[in-house]
Coordinates of C-alpha atoms and ligand atoms in Angstrom, one line a residue:
M605 CA -21.6 49.9 205.2
L606 CA -20.2 48.5 208.5
K607 CA -20.2 51.9 210.2
V608 CA -23.8 52.5 209.5
K609 CA -24.6 49.0 210.6
I610 CA -22.9 49.5 214.0
E611 CA -24.5 52.9 214.4
N612 CA -27.9 51.3 213.9
L613 CA -27.1 48.5 216.2
I614 CA -26.2 50.9 219.0
R615 CA -29.4 52.9 218.4
R616 CA -31.5 49.7 218.5
A617 CA -29.8 48.6 221.8
V618 CA -30.4 52.0 223.4
E619 CA -34.1 52.1 222.3
E620 CA -34.6 48.5 223.5
L621 CA -33.1 49.2 226.9
Q622 CA -35.0 52.4 227.3
S623 CA -38.3 50.6 226.7
Q624 CA -37.3 48.1 229.3
K625 CA -36.4 51.0 231.6
K626 CA -32.9 49.7 232.1
V627 CA -31.5 52.9 230.6
P628 CA -33.2 56.2 231.4
K629 CA -35.3 57.7 228.6
T630 CA -33.8 60.8 226.9
N631 CA -34.0 62.5 223.5
L632 CA -31.7 60.3 221.6
P633 CA -29.2 62.3 219.6
K634 CA -27.9 61.1 216.2
I635 CA -25.6 58.3 217.1
K636 CA -22.1 58.7 215.6
I637 CA -19.2 56.4 216.0
E638 CA -15.6 57.3 215.3
H639 CA -12.3 55.6 214.8
P640 CA -10.2 56.2 217.9
R641 CA -6.7 57.5 217.3
E642 CA -5.1 54.8 219.4
K643 CA -5.2 51.2 218.2
T644 CA -5.6 50.1 221.8
H645 CA -9.0 51.8 221.9
G646 CA -10.5 49.6 219.3
D647 CA -11.9 50.2 215.8
Y648 CA -14.8 52.3 216.7
A649 CA -15.9 54.3 219.8
T650 CA -19.0 56.2 220.8
N651 CA -19.7 58.7 223.5
I652 CA -23.4 57.9 223.7
A653 CA -23.3 56.7 227.3
M654 CA -21.9 60.1 228.3
V655 CA -24.6 61.9 226.4
I656 CA -27.3 59.9 228.1
S657 CA -25.7 60.4 231.4
K658 CA -25.6 64.2 231.1
Q659 CA -29.3 64.3 230.5
T660 CA -30.1 62.0 233.4
N661 CA -27.4 62.1 236.1
K662 CA -26.8 58.3 235.9
S663 CA -23.2 57.2 235.8
P664 CA -21.9 57.0 232.2
L665 CA -19.9 53.9 233.1
K666 CA -23.0 52.0 234.3
I667 CA -25.0 53.1 231.2
G668 CA -22.1 52.0 229.1
E669 CA -21.9 48.5 230.7
T670 CA -25.7 48.0 230.2
L671 CA -25.4 49.0 226.6
K672 CA -22.5 46.8 226.0
S673 CA -24.2 43.6 227.2
Q674 CA -27.3 44.5 225.1
I675 CA -25.2 45.0 222.0
L676 CA -23.4 41.7 222.5
K677 CA -26.7 40.0 223.0
L678 CA -28.0 41.4 219.7
K679 CA -24.8 40.7 217.6
P680 CA -22.5 38.3 219.5
D681 CA -19.9 37.8 216.8
L682 CA -19.6 41.2 215.1
F683 CA -17.1 42.1 217.8
E684 CA -14.1 40.5 219.4
K685 CA -14.8 42.6 222.5
I686 CA -16.4 45.8 223.7
E687 CA -14.8 47.9 226.4
V688 CA -16.3 50.6 228.5
V689 CA -13.6 53.0 229.7
P690 CA -13.6 56.2 231.8
P691 CA -15.0 58.7 231.5
G692 CA -17.6 56.7 229.6
F693 CA -16.5 55.8 226.1
I694 CA -17.6 52.5 224.6
N695 CA -14.8 51.0 222.5
F696 CA -15.6 48.4 219.9
F697 CA -13.1 45.9 218.6
L698 CA -14.1 44.1 215.4
S699 CA -13.9 40.4 215.4
E700 CA -11.7 38.6 212.9
K701 CA -14.8 37.1 211.4
T702 CA -16.1 40.6 210.6
L703 CA -12.8 41.7 209.2
I704 CA -12.6 38.7 206.9
R705 CA -16.1 39.2 205.7
E706 CA -15.2 42.8 204.7
L707 CA -12.0 41.5 203.1
K708 CA -14.1 39.2 200.8
R709 CA -16.1 42.2 199.7
A710 CA -13.0 44.3 199.2
I711 CA -11.6 42.1 196.4
K712 CA -14.5 43.3 194.1
K713 CA -13.9 46.2 191.8
E714 CA -17.0 48.0 193.0
Y715 CA -16.0 47.9 196.7
G716 CA -16.6 51.3 198.1
S717 CA -19.3 52.3 195.6
S718 CA -22.8 53.0 196.6
K719 CA -26.3 53.6 195.5
M720 CA -26.8 56.5 197.8
G721 CA -26.9 59.0 194.9
K722 CA -29.4 57.1 192.9
G723 CA -31.8 59.4 191.1
K724 CA -29.9 62.5 192.2
K725 CA -27.8 64.8 190.0
V726 CA -24.7 66.7 190.8
I727 CA -23.2 69.3 188.5
V728 CA -19.5 69.9 188.7
D729 CA -18.3 73.3 187.2
Y730 CA -14.6 72.8 186.7
S731 CA -11.5 73.6 184.7
S732 CA -13.1 76.7 183.0
P733 CA -10.1 78.3 181.5
N734 CA -10.3 81.7 179.7
I735 CA -10.1 82.1 176.0
A736 CA -7.1 83.8 174.6
K737 CA -5.0 83.1 177.6
P738 CA -2.7 80.0 178.0
F739 CA -4.0 77.3 180.3
G740 CA -2.5 78.3 183.7
I741 CA -1.6 76.4 186.8
G742 CA -4.8 77.6 188.6
H743 CA -6.9 76.0 185.9
L744 CA -4.9 72.8 186.4
R745 CA -5.9 72.6 190.0
S746 CA -9.6 73.2 189.0
T747 CA -9.3 70.5 186.4
I748 CA -7.7 67.9 188.6
I749 CA -9.8 68.5 191.7
G750 CA -13.0 69.0 189.8
Q751 CA -12.5 65.7 187.9
A752 CA -11.8 63.8 191.1
L753 CA -15.0 65.1 192.7
Y754 CA -16.9 64.2 189.6
N755 CA -15.5 60.7 189.7
I756 CA -16.2 60.3 193.4
Y757 CA -19.8 61.4 193.2
R758 CA -20.4 59.2 190.2
F759 CA -19.0 56.2 192.2
L760 CA -21.5 56.9 194.9
G761 CA -24.3 56.5 192.4
Y762 CA -25.1 60.1 191.5
K763 CA -25.7 61.2 188.0
T764 CA -22.8 63.6 187.4
I765 CA -22.7 66.4 184.8
G766 CA -19.3 68.0 184.2
D767 CA -19.5 71.5 182.8
N768 CA -16.5 73.4 181.6
H769 CA -17.6 77.1 182.1
L770 CA -15.3 78.5 179.5
G771 CA -14.4 82.2 179.9
D772 CA -15.5 83.0 176.3
W773 CA -17.5 86.2 176.8
G774 CA -17.0 89.6 178.4
S775 CA -15.6 93.0 177.8
Q776 CA -12.0 91.7 177.5
F777 CA -13.1 90.3 174.1
G778 CA -13.9 93.8 172.9
K779 CA -10.3 94.7 173.8
L780 CA -8.9 91.7 172.0
I781 CA -10.9 92.3 168.9
A782 CA -9.8 95.9 168.9
A783 CA -6.2 94.8 169.2
I784 CA -6.5 92.3 166.4
K785 CA -8.2 94.9 164.2
R786 CA -5.6 97.6 165.0
W787 CA -2.3 95.6 164.9
K788 CA -3.1 92.5 162.8
K789 CA -5.5 94.0 160.3
G790 CA -8.2 91.7 161.6
K791 CA -6.2 88.6 160.6
T792 CA -6.7 85.6 162.9
D793 CA -4.0 83.1 162.0
L794 CA -2.5 83.6 165.5
S795 CA -1.2 81.4 168.3
I796 CA -2.5 81.6 171.8
E797 CA 0.8 83.3 172.9
Q798 CA 0.2 85.9 170.3
L799 CA -3.3 86.5 171.5
E800 CA -2.1 86.9 175.0
K801 CA 0.6 89.3 173.9
L802 CA -1.9 91.4 172.0
Y803 CA -4.1 91.6 175.0
I804 CA -1.2 92.8 177.2
K805 CA -0.1 95.3 174.6
F806 CA -3.6 96.7 174.4
H807 CA -3.6 97.3 178.1
K808 CA -0.2 99.0 178.0
E809 CA -1.2 101.3 175.1
A810 CA -4.6 102.1 176.5
E811 CA -2.9 103.7 179.5
K812 CA -1.4 106.3 177.2
N813 CA -4.2 106.4 174.7
P814 CA -7.7 106.6 176.2
H815 CA -9.1 106.4 172.7
L816 CA -8.2 102.7 172.7
V817 CA -10.5 102.1 175.7
E818 CA -13.4 103.5 173.8
E819 CA -12.5 101.3 170.9
G820 CA -12.5 98.2 173.1
R821 CA -15.9 99.1 174.4
M822 CA -17.2 99.7 171.0
W823 CA -16.1 96.2 169.8
F824 CA -17.7 94.5 172.8
R825 CA -20.9 96.3 172.2
K826 CA -20.7 95.1 168.5
L827 CA -20.0 91.6 169.7
E828 CA -23.0 91.7 172.0
E829 CA -25.1 93.1 169.2
G830 CA -24.1 90.3 166.9
D831 CA -21.9 92.2 164.5
R832 CA -20.5 89.8 161.9
E833 CA -16.9 91.0 161.9
A834 CA -16.8 91.0 165.7
R835 CA -18.3 87.5 165.9
R836 CA -15.9 86.2 163.2
I837 CA -12.8 87.3 165.2
W838 CA -14.3 86.1 168.4
R839 CA -15.0 82.7 167.0
A840 CA -11.5 82.4 165.6
C841 CA -10.0 83.2 169.1
I842 CA -12.1 80.4 170.6
K843 CA -10.9 78.0 168.0
I844 CA -7.3 78.8 168.6
S845 CA -7.7 78.5 172.4
L846 CA -9.7 75.3 172.3
R847 CA -7.1 73.7 170.2
E848 CA -4.6 74.4 173.0
F849 CA -6.9 73.4 175.8
K850 CA -7.7 70.1 174.1
K851 CA -4.0 69.3 173.9
I852 CA -3.8 69.8 177.7
Y853 CA -6.9 67.7 178.4
K854 CA -5.4 64.9 176.3
L855 CA -2.2 65.0 178.2
L856 CA -4.1 65.0 181.5
G857 CA -6.5 62.3 180.3
V858 CA -9.5 64.5 181.2
N859 CA -12.8 64.6 179.3
I860 CA -15.4 67.0 180.4
D861 CA -19.0 66.3 179.5
Q862 CA -20.0 69.7 178.2
T863 CA -18.5 73.1 177.4
L864 CA -21.3 75.6 177.3
G865 CA -19.1 78.6 178.2
E866 CA -20.2 82.0 179.4
S867 CA -21.3 83.0 175.9
F868 CA -24.1 80.4 176.0
Y869 CA -25.9 82.4 178.6
E870 CA -25.9 85.7 176.7
V871 CA -29.4 85.2 175.4
F872 CA -30.8 84.8 178.9
L873 CA -29.3 88.0 180.4
P874 CA -32.1 90.5 179.6
Q875 CA -34.6 88.2 181.4
I876 CA -32.3 87.8 184.4
I877 CA -31.8 91.6 184.6
K878 CA -35.6 92.0 184.3
E879 CA -36.2 89.6 187.1
V880 CA -33.7 91.1 189.5
K881 CA -35.2 94.5 188.8
S882 CA -38.7 93.4 189.4
K883 CA -37.8 91.7 192.6
G884 CA -36.3 94.9 193.8
F885 CA -32.7 94.0 194.2
A886 CA -31.2 96.1 191.4
K887 CA -30.1 99.6 191.8
K888 CA -28.5 102.2 189.6
S889 CA -25.2 103.4 190.9
Q890 CA -22.9 105.8 189.0
G891 CA -24.4 104.7 185.7
A892 CA -23.9 101.0 186.4
L893 CA -26.6 98.5 187.6
I894 CA -25.7 96.7 190.8
F895 CA -27.2 93.9 192.9
E896 CA -27.7 95.2 196.4
Y897 CA -27.7 93.1 199.6
P898 CA -29.8 94.0 202.6
K899 CA -28.1 95.8 205.4
N900 CA -24.9 95.8 203.4
Q901 CA -24.3 92.1 204.4
L902 CA -22.1 91.8 201.3
P903 CA -20.6 94.4 199.0
P904 CA -22.9 95.0 195.9
A905 CA -22.2 92.9 192.8
M906 CA -22.1 94.4 189.3
L907 CA -25.0 93.4 187.0
L908 CA -24.3 95.8 184.1
K909 CA -21.3 98.1 183.7
S910 CA -21.8 101.8 183.1
D911 CA -21.4 101.3 179.4
G912 CA -24.2 98.7 179.5
A913 CA -21.8 95.7 179.1
T914 CA -22.9 92.5 180.9
T915 CA -20.8 90.9 183.6
Y916 CA -19.3 87.7 184.8
F917 CA -21.7 87.9 187.8
T918 CA -24.8 88.2 185.6
R919 CA -23.7 85.3 183.4
D920 CA -23.2 83.2 186.5
L921 CA -26.7 84.0 187.7
A922 CA -28.0 83.0 184.3
A923 CA -26.0 79.8 184.4
I924 CA -27.4 78.8 187.8
K925 CA -30.9 79.4 186.8
Y926 CA -30.4 77.4 183.6
R927 CA -28.8 74.5 185.5
L928 CA -31.5 74.4 188.2
K929 CA -34.2 74.3 185.6
R930 CA -32.6 72.0 183.1
Y931 CA -31.1 69.4 185.4
K932 CA -32.8 69.8 188.8
P933 CA -29.5 68.9 190.6
C934 CA -29.3 68.4 194.3
L935 CA -25.8 69.9 194.3
I936 CA -23.7 72.2 192.1
I937 CA -20.0 72.2 192.9
Y938 CA -17.8 75.1 191.6
E939 CA -14.2 74.2 191.6
V940 CA -12.6 77.7 191.3
G941 CA -9.7 79.5 193.0
V942 CA -10.0 81.0 196.4
E943 CA -9.6 84.5 194.9
Q944 CA -13.2 84.2 193.8
K945 CA -14.6 83.6 197.3
L946 CA -16.5 86.9 197.4
H947 CA -17.9 86.4 194.0
F948 CA -19.5 83.1 195.0
R949 CA -20.8 84.3 198.3
Q950 CA -22.5 87.1 196.4
L951 CA -23.8 84.7 193.8
F952 CA -25.2 82.1 196.2
R953 CA -26.8 84.8 198.4
A954 CA -28.4 86.4 195.3
V955 CA -29.8 83.0 194.3
E956 CA -31.3 82.6 197.7
M957 CA -32.8 86.1 197.6
L958 CA -34.3 85.5 194.2
G959 CA -35.9 82.4 195.6
W960 CA -34.6 80.1 192.9
L961 CA -33.8 77.1 195.2
R962 CA -37.0 75.2 195.4
S963 CA -35.8 73.1 198.3
K964 CA -33.5 73.8 201.2
R965 CA -31.7 70.6 200.4
I966 CA -30.3 72.0 197.1
K967 CA -26.7 72.9 197.8
L968 CA -24.4 75.3 196.0
I969 CA -20.8 74.9 197.0
H970 CA -17.6 76.7 196.1
V971 CA -14.6 74.4 196.5
A972 CA -12.0 77.1 196.7
H973 CA -8.5 75.9 195.9
G974 CA -5.3 77.6 197.0
L975 CA -2.3 78.6 195.0
Y976 CA 0.7 76.8 193.7
R977 CA 4.0 77.8 195.3
T978 CA 7.6 76.6 195.2
K979 CA 9.7 76.0 198.3
T980 CA 11.2 79.5 197.9
G981 CA 8.2 81.5 196.9
K982 CA 5.9 82.3 194.0
F983 CA 5.4 79.8 191.3
S984 CA 6.6 81.7 188.2
T985 CA 9.1 81.5 185.4
R986 CA 12.6 82.8 186.0
K987 CA 11.6 86.0 184.3
G988 CA 8.7 86.3 186.7
G989 CA 6.0 85.4 184.1
T990 CA 3.3 82.8 184.5
V991 CA 4.2 79.2 184.3
H992 CA 2.7 77.4 181.3
L993 CA 1.2 74.2 182.1
E994 CA 2.2 72.2 179.1
E995 CA 5.9 72.8 180.0
V996 CA 5.3 71.5 183.6
L997 CA 3.6 68.4 182.4
N998 CA 6.3 67.7 179.8
E999 CA 8.9 68.0 182.4
A1000 CA 7.1 65.6 184.7
V1001 CA 7.1 63.0 182.0
L1002 CA 10.8 63.6 181.3
R1003 CA 11.6 63.2 185.0
A1004 CA 9.5 60.1 185.2
K1005 CA 11.6 58.6 182.4
K1006 CA 14.6 58.7 184.7
I1007 CA 12.8 56.6 187.3
I1008 CA 12.2 53.8 184.9
E1009 CA 15.6 54.2 183.2
N1010 CA 16.7 50.7 184.0
S1011 CA 13.4 48.9 183.1
K1012 CA 13.7 46.4 180.3
E1013 CA 10.6 47.6 178.4
N1014 CA 11.0 48.7 174.8
L1015 CA 11.1 52.4 174.1
R1016 CA 7.5 52.9 173.2
K1017 CA 6.3 51.1 176.3
K1018 CA 8.7 53.1 178.4
E1019 CA 7.3 56.3 176.9
K1020 CA 3.8 55.3 177.8
I1021 CA 4.7 54.3 181.3
A1022 CA 6.6 57.5 181.9
R1023 CA 3.5 59.4 180.8
I1024 CA 1.3 57.6 183.3
I1025 CA 3.8 58.1 186.1
G1026 CA 4.7 61.7 185.3
I1027 CA 1.1 63.0 184.9
G1028 CA -0.1 60.8 187.8
A1029 CA 2.6 62.3 190.0
V1030 CA 1.5 65.9 189.2
K1031 CA -2.1 65.1 189.8
Y1032 CA -1.5 63.2 193.1
N1033 CA 0.7 66.0 194.4
D1034 CA -2.2 68.4 193.9
L1035 CA -4.9 66.1 195.3
S1036 CA -3.0 64.9 198.4
E1037 CA -3.5 68.3 200.0
R1038 CA -6.8 69.7 201.1
P1039 CA -8.0 71.8 198.2
S1040 CA -8.0 75.0 200.2
K1041 CA -4.4 74.7 201.0
D1042 CA -1.6 76.0 198.8
I1043 CA 0.4 73.5 196.9
V1044 CA 4.2 73.4 197.2
F1045 CA 5.7 72.4 193.9
D1046 CA 8.8 70.3 194.6
W1047 CA 9.9 67.8 192.0
E1048 CA 11.7 65.7 194.7
K1049 CA 8.6 65.2 196.6
I1050 CA 6.3 64.8 193.6
L1051 CA 8.3 61.9 192.3
N1052 CA 9.6 60.4 195.5
L1053 CA 9.1 56.7 195.2
K1054 CA 9.2 56.3 199.0
G1055 CA 6.9 59.0 200.2
N1056 CA 3.3 60.0 199.9
S1057 CA 3.4 60.3 196.1
G1058 CA 1.6 59.1 193.0
P1059 CA 4.5 56.9 191.9
Y1060 CA 4.7 55.2 195.4
L1061 CA 1.0 54.2 195.1
Q1062 CA 1.3 53.2 191.5
Y1063 CA 4.2 51.1 192.6
T1064 CA 2.3 49.4 195.3
C1065 CA -0.5 48.5 192.8
V1066 CA 2.1 47.1 190.4
R1067 CA 3.7 45.1 193.2
C1068 CA 0.3 43.5 194.2
Q1069 CA -0.4 42.8 190.6
S1070 CA 3.0 41.1 190.1
V1071 CA 2.6 38.9 193.3
L1072 CA -0.7 37.7 192.0
K1073 CA 0.6 37.0 188.6
K1074 CA 3.5 35.0 190.0
A1075 CA 1.2 33.0 192.2
K1076 CA -0.5 31.8 188.9
T1077 CA -3.2 30.6 191.1
K1078 CA -6.6 29.6 190.0
M1079 CA -7.7 29.0 193.6
D1080 CA -10.9 30.7 194.6
L1081 CA -9.7 33.5 196.8
R1082 CA -13.1 33.9 198.3
K1083 CA -12.9 30.6 200.0
I1084 CA -10.5 31.9 202.5
K1085 CA -10.5 30.4 206.0
I1086 CA -9.6 32.2 209.1
V1087 CA -6.0 31.5 209.9
P1088 CA -4.1 32.8 212.9
L1089 CA -3.2 36.4 212.0
N1090 CA 0.0 38.2 212.6
E1091 CA 0.1 41.9 213.7
E1092 CA 0.9 43.2 210.2
E1093 CA -1.9 41.2 208.6
K1094 CA -4.4 42.4 211.2
D1095 CA -3.3 46.0 210.7
I1096 CA -4.1 45.7 207.0
L1097 CA -7.5 44.2 207.7
R1098 CA -8.2 46.9 210.1
E1099 CA -7.7 49.5 207.3
I1100 CA -9.5 47.8 204.5
Y1101 CA -13.0 47.9 205.8
K1102 CA -12.8 51.7 206.2
F1103 CA -12.6 52.3 202.4
P1104 CA -16.4 52.8 201.8
E1105 CA -16.5 55.4 204.7
I1106 CA -13.5 57.2 203.3
I1107 CA -15.1 57.7 199.9
Q1108 CA -18.3 59.1 201.4
E1109 CA -16.3 61.4 203.6
A1110 CA -14.3 62.6 200.7
A1111 CA -17.5 63.4 198.9
E1112 CA -19.2 65.1 201.8
E1113 CA -16.1 67.2 202.6
F1114 CA -15.3 67.9 198.9
S1115 CA -11.8 66.6 199.8
P1116 CA -10.2 64.0 197.5
N1117 CA -7.1 64.3 199.8
I1118 CA -9.0 62.0 202.2
I1119 CA -8.8 59.2 199.7
C1120 CA -5.1 60.0 199.1
N1121 CA -4.3 59.7 202.8
F1122 CA -6.2 56.5 203.1
I1123 CA -4.6 54.7 200.2
F1124 CA -1.2 55.9 201.3
Q1125 CA -1.6 54.4 204.8
L1126 CA -3.0 51.2 203.4
S1127 CA 0.0 51.0 201.1
Q1128 CA 2.4 51.6 203.8
K1129 CA 0.9 48.8 205.9
Y1130 CA 0.9 46.4 203.0
N1131 CA 4.5 47.2 202.1
L1132 CA 5.6 46.6 205.7
F1133 CA 3.8 43.3 205.7
Y1134 CA 5.4 42.4 202.3
D1135 CA 8.9 43.2 203.7
L1136 CA 8.4 41.0 206.8
H1137 CA 6.5 38.0 205.6
P1138 CA 6.7 35.6 202.6
I1139 CA 3.7 35.2 200.4
L1140 CA 4.5 32.9 197.5
K1141 CA 6.8 30.7 199.5
V1142 CA 4.3 29.9 202.3
K1143 CA 3.6 26.1 202.5
D1144 CA 0.3 26.1 204.3
P1145 CA -2.3 26.6 201.5
D1146 CA -4.8 28.3 203.7
K1147 CA -2.3 30.8 204.8
K1148 CA -1.0 31.4 201.3
R1149 CA -4.5 31.9 200.1
F1150 CA -5.2 34.4 202.8
R1151 CA -2.1 36.4 202.0
L1152 CA -2.9 36.4 198.3
T1153 CA -6.4 37.7 199.1
L1154 CA -4.9 40.4 201.2
T1155 CA -2.7 41.3 198.3
L1156 CA -5.6 41.3 195.9
A1157 CA -7.7 43.5 198.2
T1158 CA -4.9 46.0 198.7
G1159 CA -4.2 46.2 195.0
T1160 CA -7.9 46.6 194.2
I1161 CA -8.5 49.4 196.7
V1162 CA -5.4 51.4 195.9
R1163 CA -6.2 51.1 192.2
T1164 CA -9.9 52.1 192.7
G1165 CA -8.7 55.0 194.8
L1166 CA -6.2 56.2 192.2
N1167 CA -8.7 55.8 189.4
L1168 CA -11.2 58.0 191.4
L1169 CA -8.4 60.6 191.6
G1170 CA -8.1 60.4 187.8
I1171 CA -4.8 58.6 188.0
S1172 CA -4.0 55.4 186.0
V1173 CA -1.7 52.6 186.9
P1174 CA 0.9 51.3 184.5
E1175 CA 1.2 47.6 183.9
R1176 CA 4.8 47.5 185.1
M1177 CA 7.1 50.0 186.6
Ligands
LIG2160 N1 -13.1 81.4 183.8 C1 -13.1 81.7 185.2 C2 -11.7 82.1 185.6 O1 -10.8 81.6 185.1 C3 -13.6 80.6 186.1 C4 -15.0 80.2 185.9 C5 -15.5 79.4 187.0 N2 -16.9 79.0 187.0 C6 -17.9 79.8 187.2 N3 -19.1 79.4 187.0 N4 -17.7 81.1 187.5 O2 -11.5 82.8 186.5

């Protein structure tokens, strides 16, 4: 990667000059270069001269100048120029030769991928809806962001394992079974909406009739003990729910490697409780068993309820232990709503206290996503209920159809394209914000062909594709020569080479939105160029070839970016 190459170059220059005593010897910090905000400050900048100066009282400008000549001596044609500017920044301007070299790399599909993750495993815990409840908008966020992170890590060479931690166990199932026994005579030919209603009804009735609460507890106990009737009803509920969820995953084009679910960890729970107890972190409290943190750093977490029922927390402990042992991952990412922040802090701290992390380098991360809102307030149905995801997705496809109303494709193709645009738009809207931020749901913005939207980027890709098709060229695009560049061309080149950095940054920060911003900016620059300059009508073959290569690279990068985000590109739009 160009960035790393330049960082290493600077380090080498500093070390060499230090050994020649031309630059005072100091403890060299990690050298980092950044992209200056202003184009006039070059492509990269470093403050290393100022750092060295602070430690030695030598003028930063002088140190900068000495470093500059050394760097130019080591790599004369990497840069067009290097400038040392007050108070002591060194600004690097990449040469056209360097930019073109990156351009040639950028027309390959794998541009931006890496082997940095080779031999390492990452588990992504995402989507994870709850049985007997419709798939809500919160789980949509988890599914979309989780899938993007999964794709990004995979592209960087990590072995990725996607795990759908289905909410298929817990005392709520006792209540549901009790409700089905009471009001449906144990019959299970029910829809997911009926299941949800039964659960709500149970809660309402239980307020008036405490006997029901006892009934729910009894059924969960039976379920945990393996009672046949309890298990039969429970399994039926799972089946009903999975049928629904699969429909949604199909619509979204998402495929999650495995679905173990909370129930999978049931058999491990007694051991977990035993271990927590033996290590001295468990305490009885009002009949329940809790996990206690030293000096009340965190509120205690519930291990067993007073009726002996196991908890979400205990199952998550078991899941971590299982995952660490089975996969030996270097990272587990939990893509779950921000409302579970405390839960994950308690969980990760407990894991540390239990000594399960064999190396300090193993990371457990909660990527906490914000809520969905509308411009006016809460995201809910007119009656104030929760919004069902399937309706939202279907509406997106319907609205996308309007965009391509005038296209000459046949009906079936139109349907397919509308699907790609509609679903892509909803996904992009979600991903283009930092996960922690709330998402404003505004159809105008989501499908705006001129703004930072999925359709705009898909359109850019399709445009590039169509230019290349029309060029019908068999010419070898890699044989491009350096031609005098105009401003717009240079601006595109000065974006393209950043793509590999962007992907790594998105992974490190768990922020797919970094990729969104980048491909949006690149698209804007390309479209500006497209509006101002001819491509196919250019006479000079070298110039034409260069412009086609620029088109190919832009199209390839935007497509790769979108695919990492889980968004496809239609053939035509
Ligand atoms: N089913 C949970 C919910 O909907 C999310 C589970 C997230 N994953 C986890 N390992 N806790 O709230």
